[in-house]
mmCIF file of C-alpha atoms in Angstrom:
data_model
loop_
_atom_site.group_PDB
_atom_site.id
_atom_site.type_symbol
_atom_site.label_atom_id
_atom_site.label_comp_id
_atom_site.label_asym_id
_atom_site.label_seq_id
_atom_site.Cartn_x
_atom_site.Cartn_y
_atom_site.Cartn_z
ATOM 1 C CA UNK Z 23 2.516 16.817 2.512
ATOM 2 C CA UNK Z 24 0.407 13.962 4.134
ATOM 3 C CA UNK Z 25 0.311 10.645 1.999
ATOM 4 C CA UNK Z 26 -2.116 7.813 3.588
ATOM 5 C CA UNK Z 27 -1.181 4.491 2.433
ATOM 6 C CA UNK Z 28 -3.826 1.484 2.827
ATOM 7 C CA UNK Z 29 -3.422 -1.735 1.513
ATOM 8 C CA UNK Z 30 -4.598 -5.472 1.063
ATOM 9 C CA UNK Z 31 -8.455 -4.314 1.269
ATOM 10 C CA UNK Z 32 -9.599 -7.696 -0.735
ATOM 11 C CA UNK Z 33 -12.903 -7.181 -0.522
ATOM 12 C CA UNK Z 34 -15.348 -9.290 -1.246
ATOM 13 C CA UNK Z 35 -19.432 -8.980 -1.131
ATOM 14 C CA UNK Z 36 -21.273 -8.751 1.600
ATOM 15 C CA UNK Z 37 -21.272 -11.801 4.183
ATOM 16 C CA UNK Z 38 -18.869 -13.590 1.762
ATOM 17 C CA UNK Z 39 -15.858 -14.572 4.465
ATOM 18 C CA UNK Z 40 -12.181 -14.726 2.892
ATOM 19 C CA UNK Z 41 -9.645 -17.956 4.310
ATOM 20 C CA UNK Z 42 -13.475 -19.000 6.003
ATOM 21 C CA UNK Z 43 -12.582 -16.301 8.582
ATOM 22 C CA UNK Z 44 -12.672 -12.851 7.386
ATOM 23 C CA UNK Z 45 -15.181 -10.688 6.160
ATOM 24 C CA UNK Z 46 -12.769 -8.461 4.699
ATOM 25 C CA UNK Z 47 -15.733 -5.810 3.635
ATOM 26 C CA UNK Z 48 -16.694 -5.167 7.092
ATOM 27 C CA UNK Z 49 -12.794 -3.812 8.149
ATOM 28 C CA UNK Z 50 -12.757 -1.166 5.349
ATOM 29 C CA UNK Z 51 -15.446 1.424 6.821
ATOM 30 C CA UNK Z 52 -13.379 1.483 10.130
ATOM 31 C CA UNK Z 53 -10.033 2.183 8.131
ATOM 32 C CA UNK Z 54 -11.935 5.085 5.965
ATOM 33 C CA UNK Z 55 -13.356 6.519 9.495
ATOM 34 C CA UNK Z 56 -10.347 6.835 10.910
ATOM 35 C CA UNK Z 57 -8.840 8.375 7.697
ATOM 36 C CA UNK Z 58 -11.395 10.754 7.874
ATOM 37 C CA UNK Z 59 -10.996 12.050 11.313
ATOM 38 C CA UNK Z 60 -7.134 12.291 10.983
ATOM 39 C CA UNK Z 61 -5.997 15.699 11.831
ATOM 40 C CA UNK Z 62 -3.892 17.011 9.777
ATOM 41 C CA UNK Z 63 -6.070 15.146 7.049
ATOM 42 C CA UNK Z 64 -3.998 13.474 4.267
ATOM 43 C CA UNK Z 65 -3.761 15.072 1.626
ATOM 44 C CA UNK Z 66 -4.012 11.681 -0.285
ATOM 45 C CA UNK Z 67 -4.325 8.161 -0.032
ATOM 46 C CA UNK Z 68 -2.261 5.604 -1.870
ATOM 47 C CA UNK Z 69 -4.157 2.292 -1.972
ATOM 48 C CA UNK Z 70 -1.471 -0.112 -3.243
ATOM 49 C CA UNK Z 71 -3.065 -3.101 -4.545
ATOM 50 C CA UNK Z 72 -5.420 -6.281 -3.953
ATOM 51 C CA UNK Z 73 -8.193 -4.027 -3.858
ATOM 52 C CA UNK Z 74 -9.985 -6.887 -4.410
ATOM 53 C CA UNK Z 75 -10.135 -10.869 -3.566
ATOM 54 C CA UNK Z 76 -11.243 -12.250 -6.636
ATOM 55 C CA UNK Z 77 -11.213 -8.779 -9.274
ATOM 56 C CA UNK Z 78 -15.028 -9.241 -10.273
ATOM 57 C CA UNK Z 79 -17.158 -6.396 -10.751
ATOM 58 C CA UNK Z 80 -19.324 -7.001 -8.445
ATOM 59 C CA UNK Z 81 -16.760 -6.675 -5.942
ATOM 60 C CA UNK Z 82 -15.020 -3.543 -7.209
ATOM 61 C CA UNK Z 83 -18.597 -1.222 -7.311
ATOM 62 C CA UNK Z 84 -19.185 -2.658 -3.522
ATOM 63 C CA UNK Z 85 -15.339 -1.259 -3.317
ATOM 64 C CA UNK Z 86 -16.070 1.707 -4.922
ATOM 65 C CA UNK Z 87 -19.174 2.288 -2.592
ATOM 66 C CA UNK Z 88 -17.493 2.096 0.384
ATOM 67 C CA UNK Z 89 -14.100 4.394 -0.743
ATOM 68 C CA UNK Z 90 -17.006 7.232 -1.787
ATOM 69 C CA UNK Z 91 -16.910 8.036 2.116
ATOM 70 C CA UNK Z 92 -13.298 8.744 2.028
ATOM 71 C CA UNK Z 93 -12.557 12.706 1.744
ATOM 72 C CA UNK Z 94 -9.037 12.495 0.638
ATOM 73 C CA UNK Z 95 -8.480 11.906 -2.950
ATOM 74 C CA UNK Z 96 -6.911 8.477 -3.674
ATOM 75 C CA UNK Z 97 -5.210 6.467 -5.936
ATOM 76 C CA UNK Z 98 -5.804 3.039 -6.879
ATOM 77 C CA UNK Z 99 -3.142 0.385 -8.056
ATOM 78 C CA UNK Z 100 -3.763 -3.233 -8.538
ATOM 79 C CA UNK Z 101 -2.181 -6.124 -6.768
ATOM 80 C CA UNK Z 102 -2.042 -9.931 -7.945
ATOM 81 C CA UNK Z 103 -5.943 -10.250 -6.506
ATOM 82 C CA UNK Z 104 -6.640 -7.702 -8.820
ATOM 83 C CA UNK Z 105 -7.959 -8.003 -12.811
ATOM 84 C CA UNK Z 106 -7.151 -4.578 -14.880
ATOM 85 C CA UNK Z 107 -10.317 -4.605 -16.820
ATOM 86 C CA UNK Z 108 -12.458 -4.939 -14.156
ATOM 87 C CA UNK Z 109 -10.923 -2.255 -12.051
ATOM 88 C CA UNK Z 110 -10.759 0.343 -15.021
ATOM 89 C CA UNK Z 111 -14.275 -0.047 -15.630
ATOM 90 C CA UNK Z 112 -15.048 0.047 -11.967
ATOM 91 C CA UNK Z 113 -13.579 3.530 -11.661
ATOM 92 C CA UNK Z 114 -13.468 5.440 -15.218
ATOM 93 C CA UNK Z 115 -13.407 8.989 -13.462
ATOM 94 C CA UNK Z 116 -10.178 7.280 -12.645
ATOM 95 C CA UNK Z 117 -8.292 8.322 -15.986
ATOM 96 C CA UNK Z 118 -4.573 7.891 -14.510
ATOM 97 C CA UNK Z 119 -6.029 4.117 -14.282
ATOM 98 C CA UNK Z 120 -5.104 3.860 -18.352
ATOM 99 C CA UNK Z 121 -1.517 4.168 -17.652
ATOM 100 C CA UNK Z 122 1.349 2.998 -20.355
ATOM 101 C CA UNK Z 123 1.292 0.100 -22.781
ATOM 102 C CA UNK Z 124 -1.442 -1.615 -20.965
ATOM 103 C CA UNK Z 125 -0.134 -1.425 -17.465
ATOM 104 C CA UNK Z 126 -1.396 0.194 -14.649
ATOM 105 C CA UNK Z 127 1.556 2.861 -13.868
ATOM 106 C CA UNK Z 128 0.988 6.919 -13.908
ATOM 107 C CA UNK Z 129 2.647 10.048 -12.064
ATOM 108 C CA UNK Z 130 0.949 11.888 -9.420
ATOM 109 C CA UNK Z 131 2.606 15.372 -10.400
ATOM 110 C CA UNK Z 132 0.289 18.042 -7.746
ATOM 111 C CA UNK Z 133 2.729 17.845 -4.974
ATOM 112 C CA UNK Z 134 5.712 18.530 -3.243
ATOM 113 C CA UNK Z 135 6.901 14.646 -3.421
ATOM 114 C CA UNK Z 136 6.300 13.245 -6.525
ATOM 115 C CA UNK Z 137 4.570 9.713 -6.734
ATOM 116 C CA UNK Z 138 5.492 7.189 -9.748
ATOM 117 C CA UNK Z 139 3.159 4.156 -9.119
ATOM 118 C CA UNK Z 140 4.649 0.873 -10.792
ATOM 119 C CA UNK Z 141 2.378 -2.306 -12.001
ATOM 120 C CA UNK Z 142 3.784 -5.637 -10.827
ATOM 121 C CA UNK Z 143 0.949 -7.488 -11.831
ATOM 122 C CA UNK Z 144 1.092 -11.163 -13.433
ATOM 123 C CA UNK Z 145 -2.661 -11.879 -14.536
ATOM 124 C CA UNK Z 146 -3.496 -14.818 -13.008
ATOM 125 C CA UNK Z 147 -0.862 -15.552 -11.234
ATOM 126 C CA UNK Z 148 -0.050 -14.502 -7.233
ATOM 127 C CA UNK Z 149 3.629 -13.549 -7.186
ATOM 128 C CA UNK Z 150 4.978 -10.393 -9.623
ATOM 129 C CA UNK Z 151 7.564 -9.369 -11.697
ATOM 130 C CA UNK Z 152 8.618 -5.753 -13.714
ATOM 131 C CA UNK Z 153 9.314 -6.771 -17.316
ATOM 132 C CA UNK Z 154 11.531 -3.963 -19.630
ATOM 133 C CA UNK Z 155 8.511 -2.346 -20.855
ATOM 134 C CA UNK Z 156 7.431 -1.527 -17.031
ATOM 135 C CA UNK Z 157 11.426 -0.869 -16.047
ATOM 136 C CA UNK Z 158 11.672 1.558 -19.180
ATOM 137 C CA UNK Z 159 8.592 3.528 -18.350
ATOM 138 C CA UNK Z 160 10.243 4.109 -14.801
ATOM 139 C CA UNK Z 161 13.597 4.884 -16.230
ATOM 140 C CA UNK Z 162 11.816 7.455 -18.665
ATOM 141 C CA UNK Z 163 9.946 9.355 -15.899
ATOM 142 C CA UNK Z 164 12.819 9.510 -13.254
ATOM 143 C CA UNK Z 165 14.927 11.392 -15.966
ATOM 144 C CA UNK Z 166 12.091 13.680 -16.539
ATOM 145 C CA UNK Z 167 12.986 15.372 -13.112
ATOM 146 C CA UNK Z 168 15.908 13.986 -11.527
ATOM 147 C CA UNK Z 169 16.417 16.376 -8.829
ATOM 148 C CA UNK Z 170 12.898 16.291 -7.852
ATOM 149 C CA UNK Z 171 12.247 13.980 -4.463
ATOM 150 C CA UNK Z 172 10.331 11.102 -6.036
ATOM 151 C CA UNK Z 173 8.551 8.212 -3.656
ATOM 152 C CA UNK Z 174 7.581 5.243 -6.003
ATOM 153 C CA UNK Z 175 4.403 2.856 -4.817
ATOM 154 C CA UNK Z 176 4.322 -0.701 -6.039
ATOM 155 C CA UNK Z 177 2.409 -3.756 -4.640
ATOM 156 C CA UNK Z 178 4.990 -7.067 -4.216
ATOM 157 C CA UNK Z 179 8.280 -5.338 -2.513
ATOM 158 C CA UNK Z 180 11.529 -5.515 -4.394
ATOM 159 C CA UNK Z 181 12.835 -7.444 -1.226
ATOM 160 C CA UNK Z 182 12.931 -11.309 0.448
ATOM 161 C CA UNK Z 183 11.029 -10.599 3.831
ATOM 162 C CA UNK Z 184 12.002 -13.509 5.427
ATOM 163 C CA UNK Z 185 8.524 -15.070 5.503
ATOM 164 C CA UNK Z 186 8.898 -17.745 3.402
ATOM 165 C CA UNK Z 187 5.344 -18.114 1.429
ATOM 166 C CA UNK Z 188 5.129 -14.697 0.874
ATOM 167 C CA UNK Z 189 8.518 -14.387 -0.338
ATOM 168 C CA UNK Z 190 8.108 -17.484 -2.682
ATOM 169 C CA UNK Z 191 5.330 -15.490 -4.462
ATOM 170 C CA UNK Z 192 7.078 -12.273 -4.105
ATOM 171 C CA UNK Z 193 8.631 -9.642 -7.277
ATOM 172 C CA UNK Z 194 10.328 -12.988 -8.647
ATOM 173 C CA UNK Z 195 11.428 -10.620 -11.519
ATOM 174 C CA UNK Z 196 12.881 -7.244 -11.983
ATOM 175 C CA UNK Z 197 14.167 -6.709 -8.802
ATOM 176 C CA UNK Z 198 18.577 -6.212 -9.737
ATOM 177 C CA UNK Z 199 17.204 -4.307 -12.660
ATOM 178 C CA UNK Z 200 14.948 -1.832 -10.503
ATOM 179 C CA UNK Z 201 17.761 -1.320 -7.539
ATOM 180 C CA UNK Z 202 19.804 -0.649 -9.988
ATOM 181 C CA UNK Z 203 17.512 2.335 -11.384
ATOM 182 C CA UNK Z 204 17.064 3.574 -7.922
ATOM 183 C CA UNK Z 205 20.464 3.944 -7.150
ATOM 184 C CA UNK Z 206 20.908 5.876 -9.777
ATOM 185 C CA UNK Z 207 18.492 8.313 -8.713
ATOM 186 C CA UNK Z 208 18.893 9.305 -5.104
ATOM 187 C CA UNK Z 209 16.135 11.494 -5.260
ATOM 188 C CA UNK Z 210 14.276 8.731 -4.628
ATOM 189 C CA UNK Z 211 12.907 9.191 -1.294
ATOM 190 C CA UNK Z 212 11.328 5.806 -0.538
ATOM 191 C CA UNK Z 213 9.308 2.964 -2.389
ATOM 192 C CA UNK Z 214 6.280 2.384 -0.611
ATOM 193 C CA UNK Z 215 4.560 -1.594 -1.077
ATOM 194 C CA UNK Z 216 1.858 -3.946 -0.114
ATOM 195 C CA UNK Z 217 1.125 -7.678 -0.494
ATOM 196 C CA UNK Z 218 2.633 -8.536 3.069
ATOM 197 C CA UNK Z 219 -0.077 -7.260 5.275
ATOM 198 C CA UNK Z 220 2.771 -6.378 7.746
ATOM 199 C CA UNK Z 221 4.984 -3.369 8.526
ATOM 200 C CA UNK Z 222 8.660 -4.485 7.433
ATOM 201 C CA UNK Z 223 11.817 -2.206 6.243
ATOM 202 C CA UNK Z 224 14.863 -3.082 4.346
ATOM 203 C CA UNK Z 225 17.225 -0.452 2.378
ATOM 204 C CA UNK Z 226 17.317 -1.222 -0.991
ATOM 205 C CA UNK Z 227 19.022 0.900 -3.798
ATOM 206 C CA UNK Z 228 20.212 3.475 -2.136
ATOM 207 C CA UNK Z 229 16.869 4.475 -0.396
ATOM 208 C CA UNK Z 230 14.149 2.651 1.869
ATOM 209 C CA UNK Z 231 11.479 -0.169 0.898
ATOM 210 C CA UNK Z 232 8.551 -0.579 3.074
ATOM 211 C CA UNK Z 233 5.440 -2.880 3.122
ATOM 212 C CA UNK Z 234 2.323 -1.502 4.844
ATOM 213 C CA UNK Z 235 -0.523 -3.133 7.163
ATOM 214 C CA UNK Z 236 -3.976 -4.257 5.809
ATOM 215 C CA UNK Z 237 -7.177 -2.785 7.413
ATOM 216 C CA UNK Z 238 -8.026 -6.393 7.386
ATOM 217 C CA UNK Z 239 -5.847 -9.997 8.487
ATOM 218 C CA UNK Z 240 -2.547 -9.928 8.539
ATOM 219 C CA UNK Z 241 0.445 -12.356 7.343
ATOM 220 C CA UNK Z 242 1.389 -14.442 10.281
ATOM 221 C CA UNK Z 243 4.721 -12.846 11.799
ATOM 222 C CA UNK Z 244 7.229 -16.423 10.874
ATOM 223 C CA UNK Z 245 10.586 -16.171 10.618
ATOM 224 C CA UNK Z 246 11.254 -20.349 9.905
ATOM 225 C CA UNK Z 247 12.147 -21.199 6.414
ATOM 226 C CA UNK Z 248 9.421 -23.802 6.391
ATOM 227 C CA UNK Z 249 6.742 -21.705 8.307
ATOM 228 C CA UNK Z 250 3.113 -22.155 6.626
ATOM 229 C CA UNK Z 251 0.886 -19.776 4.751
ATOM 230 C CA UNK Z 252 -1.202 -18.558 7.859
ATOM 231 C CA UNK Z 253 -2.857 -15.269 8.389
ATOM 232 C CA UNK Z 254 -3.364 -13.732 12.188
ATOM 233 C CA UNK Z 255 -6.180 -11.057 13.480
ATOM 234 C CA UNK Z 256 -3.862 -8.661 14.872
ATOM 235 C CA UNK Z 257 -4.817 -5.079 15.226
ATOM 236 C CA UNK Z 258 -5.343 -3.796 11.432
ATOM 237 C CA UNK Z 259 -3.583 -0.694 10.419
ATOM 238 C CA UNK Z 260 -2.062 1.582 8.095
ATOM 239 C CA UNK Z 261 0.653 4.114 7.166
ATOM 240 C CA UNK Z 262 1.189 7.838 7.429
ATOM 241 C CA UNK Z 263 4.091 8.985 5.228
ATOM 242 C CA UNK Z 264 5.015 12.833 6.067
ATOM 243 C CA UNK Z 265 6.939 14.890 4.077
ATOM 244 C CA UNK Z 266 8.445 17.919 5.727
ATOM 245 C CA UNK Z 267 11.374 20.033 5.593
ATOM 246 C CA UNK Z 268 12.796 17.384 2.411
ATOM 247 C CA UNK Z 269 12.323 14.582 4.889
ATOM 248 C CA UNK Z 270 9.930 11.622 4.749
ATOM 249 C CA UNK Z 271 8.933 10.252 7.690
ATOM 250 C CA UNK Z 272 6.992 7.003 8.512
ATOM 251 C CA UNK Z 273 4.315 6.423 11.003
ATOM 252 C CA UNK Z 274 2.843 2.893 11.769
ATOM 253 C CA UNK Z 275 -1.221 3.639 12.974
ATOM 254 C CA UNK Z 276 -3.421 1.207 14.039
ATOM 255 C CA UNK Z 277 -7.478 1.798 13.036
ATOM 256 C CA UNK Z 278 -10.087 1.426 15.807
ATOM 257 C CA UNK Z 279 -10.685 2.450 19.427
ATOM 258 C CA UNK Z 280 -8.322 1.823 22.374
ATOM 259 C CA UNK Z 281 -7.843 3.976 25.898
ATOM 260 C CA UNK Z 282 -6.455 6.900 25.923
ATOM 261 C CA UNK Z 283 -4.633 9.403 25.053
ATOM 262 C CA UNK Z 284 -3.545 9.598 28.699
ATOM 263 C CA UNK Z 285 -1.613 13.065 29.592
ATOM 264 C CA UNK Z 286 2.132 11.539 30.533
ATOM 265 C CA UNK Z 287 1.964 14.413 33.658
ATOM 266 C CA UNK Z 288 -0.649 16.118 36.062
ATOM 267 C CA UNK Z 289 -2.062 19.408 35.511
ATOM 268 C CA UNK Z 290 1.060 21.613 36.827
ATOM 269 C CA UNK Z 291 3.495 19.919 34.810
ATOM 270 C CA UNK Z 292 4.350 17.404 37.891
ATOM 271 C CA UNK Z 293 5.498 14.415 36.725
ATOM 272 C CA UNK Z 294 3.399 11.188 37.496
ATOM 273 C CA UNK Z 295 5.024 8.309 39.019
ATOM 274 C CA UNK Z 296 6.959 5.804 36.556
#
């Protein structure tokens, strides 16, 4: 099993440029070309949240446009840029979108490694949190199958990152609760996030949390606990999550076009000079 995780699209209509920098719509073809042309394809793609920058219609059908190109089946989750109503409406062939109690969280069931996608939205507000009702939905469906290997998506991560502005509008509630879940279930294989725009890792209940690139600008790499909210162009990206042999493994992949791939030795097997 093949799982393609984007994240952090934030689009926004044509021209319109996010920060006065970016126009975010222009980076999502690219990321959905080289989806397309991976080989083995995905078999899906998680997109884990701030699909969009403001969550106005008009932004989600331009979204919507676009992510008809992709040939992998995806899922959708929103992020703190992201307004429910507008994104069910957006996408009602979508029907896992309805999810539990008003919040956006389903089960994708058709696969060797099961997906549980959790809603850490706050409307309105940028950092999130996973109330009881969210918690006891997770709970429920981790009992359902406890021996089955389980990966669960969410947007903030359940973690402090280390980047100070980020994590000061990070899962602000839930987290103890949560680890505590997943260390009760160590079928849990890994729970995959967003909102950073960067690649970071940190074991958390027992298994792995991991943020994931956006095909877009990315958070500024700062380490100093008074480092300001700044974004960088670096290379945009995504993951590839494999699942073989009841192993996950995690590939960082950067979208567009660079030299190579060179052949490490010369026709003959001889080695080339190092």
């Amino acid at each position: 099993m093949l799982i393609a995780q984007i994240t952090d699209l934030h689009i926004r209509m044509p021209g319109q440029k996010a920060y006065r920098v970016v126009e975010t719509d222009r980076y999502l073809p690219p990321a959905i070309e080289a989806l397309n042309r991976l080989d083995p394809a995905p078999d899906l793609v998680i997109i884990s949240g701030d699909l969009t920058d403001f969550g106005r219609p008009q932004e989600y059908a331009h979204l919507k446009n676009m992510l008809d190109a992709l040939h992998a089946p995806y899922f959708l989750m929103p992020g703190n840029h992201d307004a429910r109503e507008a994104l069910l409406a957006a996408f009602p062939s979508h029907a896992y979108l309805q999810g539990a109690n008003g919040f956006v969280q389903y089960a994708v069931e058709d696969h060797p490694l099961r997906l549980l996608m959790l809603d850490t939205v706050v409307p309105m507000q940028s950092h999130g949190t996973l109330c009881s009702q969210r918690l006891d939905w997770l709970r429920e469906r981790l009992a359902e199958q406890p021996g089955r290997p389980t990966a669960i998506a969410m947007h903030h991560p359940p973690f402090i990152t280390g980047i100070a502005h980020m994590d000061a509008i990070g899962l602000l509630s839930g987290a103890p609760e949560l680890e505590q879940i997943v260390a009760a279930h160590p079928n849990v294989e890994r729970i995959l996030c967003g909102h950073l725009h960067r690649t970071i890792f940190q074991r958390f209940g027992g298994t792995i949390a991991s943020t994931c690139p956006s095909p877009a600008h990315q958070v500024a790499l700062d380490l100093r606990p008074d480092g300001p909210s700044a974004f960088v162009m670096e290379p945009p990206g995504f993951h590839l999550h494999e699942w073989r042999n009841g192993v996950l493994v995690t590939h960082h992949a950067y979208i567009g076009d660079y030299p190579g791939p060179y052949p490490f030795h010369e026709e003959g097997g001889v080695l080339i000079d190092e």
